[in-house]
Amino acid sequence: MPRFSVIVPVFKVQGFLRECLDSVLGQSFGDLEVIAVDDCSPDGCGAILDEYAARDPRLKAVHLPENVGLGRARNAGLPHATGDYVLFLDSDDRYTPGLLRAVADRLDATRDPDILVFDHVRTHWWGRAGRSDAAGLLEQAGAGTFAVREHPEYLRLFLVAWNKAYRRDFFVGHGFQYRPGLYEDAPVTYQTMVTAERIACLDRVGVEYRQRRQGAITRTPGRRHFDIFEQYEGLFAYLAERPGLDWARPLLFERALDHMLFTVARPERVLRGDRKEFYRRIRAFYRRHVPPGFVPPPDSRRAEIRLLGLAPYHRAHLGLGLWRRGWLAAGRRAALLREVLARRVRRCWYRLQLRLPLDSSLAVYSAGHSRAVTGDPLAVQERAAALAPHVRGVWVVHPDAVDEVPPGTDFVTTGSWRYYRVMARAKHWVNDCNWAGDLVKRRGSVHVQTHRGTPLKYMALDLLDRPGARHGSDVRGMLRRSDRWDVSLAANRHSEEVWQRAYPCHFASLRSGSPRNDVLVRGGDGRGARLRARLGVEASETVVLYAPTPRDYRKGRHVWRVDLENLAASLAPGHRLLVRLHPGLARHHERALVLRDLHRRGALIDVTDERHVEDVLLAADALVTDYSALMFDYALLDRPIVVHADDWAAYRAARGAYFDITAEPPGHVTRSDEELVKTFTSGAWRDAESARLRAAFRERFCEFDDGRAAERVVRRVLLGEAPGTAGGDDAGAVVRIPGAAGRSARLPEYS
């Protein structure tokens, strides 16, 4: 008996079928069977299935005498399944490499739950999109099991058959069957989820869900979308026969209404002339099945659902246009109007705050587009706490990143009332990116741009002749926001020259060094050792860090240039591989597809989410990168660096570079996986030539980093000290910074 039975219903997909079958039969986990059900397909699908069945005994072709539809084709495959677990896969989709191995491992670890749910990624005809909206739920589920009764939020997982592995005894034993018609996934998904006692999740992209440019039923408007009502009537008939599931009725009632409202709002599904009837059917469903005392949960379509329960007179009296225009569109217009009005009121509040005097004892900080509390701004703020305690620091954080704020940190969220008050009053602004364009640069305020490392690739104005790299970027708007800079930090003369050319604005250059690199120069006070201990890396082990950079010539900007599994396996015993993706790629689906899987299997350690990259650099004994700015920071540690430049020509042509990193590298350069592995197995990565190249690189790019960069910024900008004064030095020459900071006896509160 195989571990998995994969049921694939097939109908009019001959252009995609081979790719689908290859993705299953080519899995590294081979203990499986494929039941491919030919739903009387009029094209060449049947012949393709027979060809595969003759070549691979694990595939069984089942030919139906008549077309029965997707749901009943799945049902037809079930009697042929003999595996421990049953999975369904649509024949125009495909599995990602390594999925079944990952599923098998998780099933073993969770002792064979009733259901295992995994993630997917949408693949459009022009390229891949991002991970599903359920990625967060899958991640927070952890490695254990749960029941929906205790965790009802998991009913919001994607409503399809093909993102789950069902224990066959559970699925067949309860007699679950797919109904004919469209939206056939809904009843079975909800029936299984509320019936299962043990559900597990796998935070991994398992299916490439093809969004076909033509031929997709869900994107073809017509009367077939009324099938949704029969599907949910079947679900509630199932609940009526099982009093033990009464607890699930309110949950599933809300989910059913949400699905119906979602459907009617899509013009590619419900025709305009059918919407009145569709609304009427939704209201009839509401009256028929509303549970006693039902209250829509806060995170639902609460306003729309509540309107369904109102009498027709009250609906008309409220003037929502339910009968003529469709109340959903009216509700959305009302919500949009409320948001526009709220923004206008906040803008008026901001203009009033701008009339108040600047507070010389207030500084605002932001990093990573207001999504992190880290980097150069954090180093400046920490040093200011010691040298300028009268200057109060407040961080600006995006609402989605509030969980990333360390405890005890004073912050405001972008767009809030307090945000506009603080931004109107603060004298000092410190950022490693540009501030929002709607903020006003007040006379007397001082804006400090720390940047995000030494530039190798083209920036700002230099991107004008690189249309691929600047796609989606407003260079003119970028320069307008850069006009607000007063001070630009430079770590070396190269950076100083680049910033002045790429940003032809009116700022002054401060040769300060990079504040976040002070800890690298000073040794870190054991921060690297503490990170190694937390990651489970022994002090005697040699740590190799791989830090790639995004590619502008690739959609999504991500591409694996190194075979990570092979590199990790090729390292000598006593070596560990760490991988850190660029922050812009941290949520890319390829991370879940490859990196997290290798991390889970122990082949490497994914440190992308480590808040402080300085700790990661301190923990590493060697760095492998392509064109990441981290190489300039890591060179301060005087540890080996290997540049993997297998696509340098393409990268330079697409993005542009200020110098040839392969001609002036900080260490050995490799151009293939074989060369990279050989560099480590031969020991060349830390030979005399590597040290010579690194020394020349350090001399050029580590010029101003002496461990006092943050102090220099605080003294020159926040305290207004001149070079050569007490506690200062003659380094970091800069033209006059407007508005020396003054002391204030009283620290105001902002709330």
PDB file of C-alpha atoms in Angstrom, residues 128-131 205 555-559 581 584-593:
ATOM      1  CA  ARG A 128       4.268  33.951 -10.733  1.00  0.00           C
ATOM      2  CA  ALA A 129       2.446  35.983  -8.127  1.00  0.00           C
ATOM      3  CA  GLY A 130       2.924  35.925  -4.370  1.00  0.00           C
ATOM      4  CA  ARG A 131       1.993  33.427  -1.685  1.00  0.00           C
ATOM      5  CA  VAL A 205       4.354  26.271  -1.090  1.00  0.00           C
ATOM      6  CA  LYS A 555      10.033  39.206 -12.481  1.00  0.00           C
ATOM      7  CA  GLY A 556       9.633  39.222  -8.743  1.00  0.00           C
ATOM      8  CA  ARG A 557      13.378  40.084  -8.510  1.00  0.00           C
ATOM      9  CA  HIS A 558      14.210  36.644  -7.148  1.00  0.00           C
ATOM     10  CA  VAL A 559      16.232  33.835  -8.678  1.00  0.00           C
ATOM     11  CA  LEU A 581      17.688  36.849   1.804  1.00  0.00           C
ATOM     12  CA  GLY A 584      12.599  42.792  -0.042  1.00  0.00           C
ATOM     13  CA  LEU A 585      12.481  39.040  -0.731  1.00  0.00           C
ATOM     14  CA  ALA A 586      11.634  37.887   2.802  1.00  0.00           C
ATOM     15  CA  ARG A 587       7.996  37.172   1.878  1.00  0.00           C
ATOM     16  CA  HIS A 588       8.726  35.821  -1.610  1.00  0.00           C
ATOM     17  CA  HIS A 589       7.100  32.453  -2.282  1.00  0.00           C
ATOM     18  CA  GLU A 590      10.443  30.962  -3.324  1.00  0.00           C
ATOM     19  CA  ARG A 591      11.541  31.230   0.279  1.00  0.00           C
ATOM     20  CA  ALA A 592       8.752  28.899   1.327  1.00  0.00           C
ATOM     21  CA  LEU A 593       9.359  26.738  -1.724  1.00  0.00           C
TER      22      LEU A 593
END
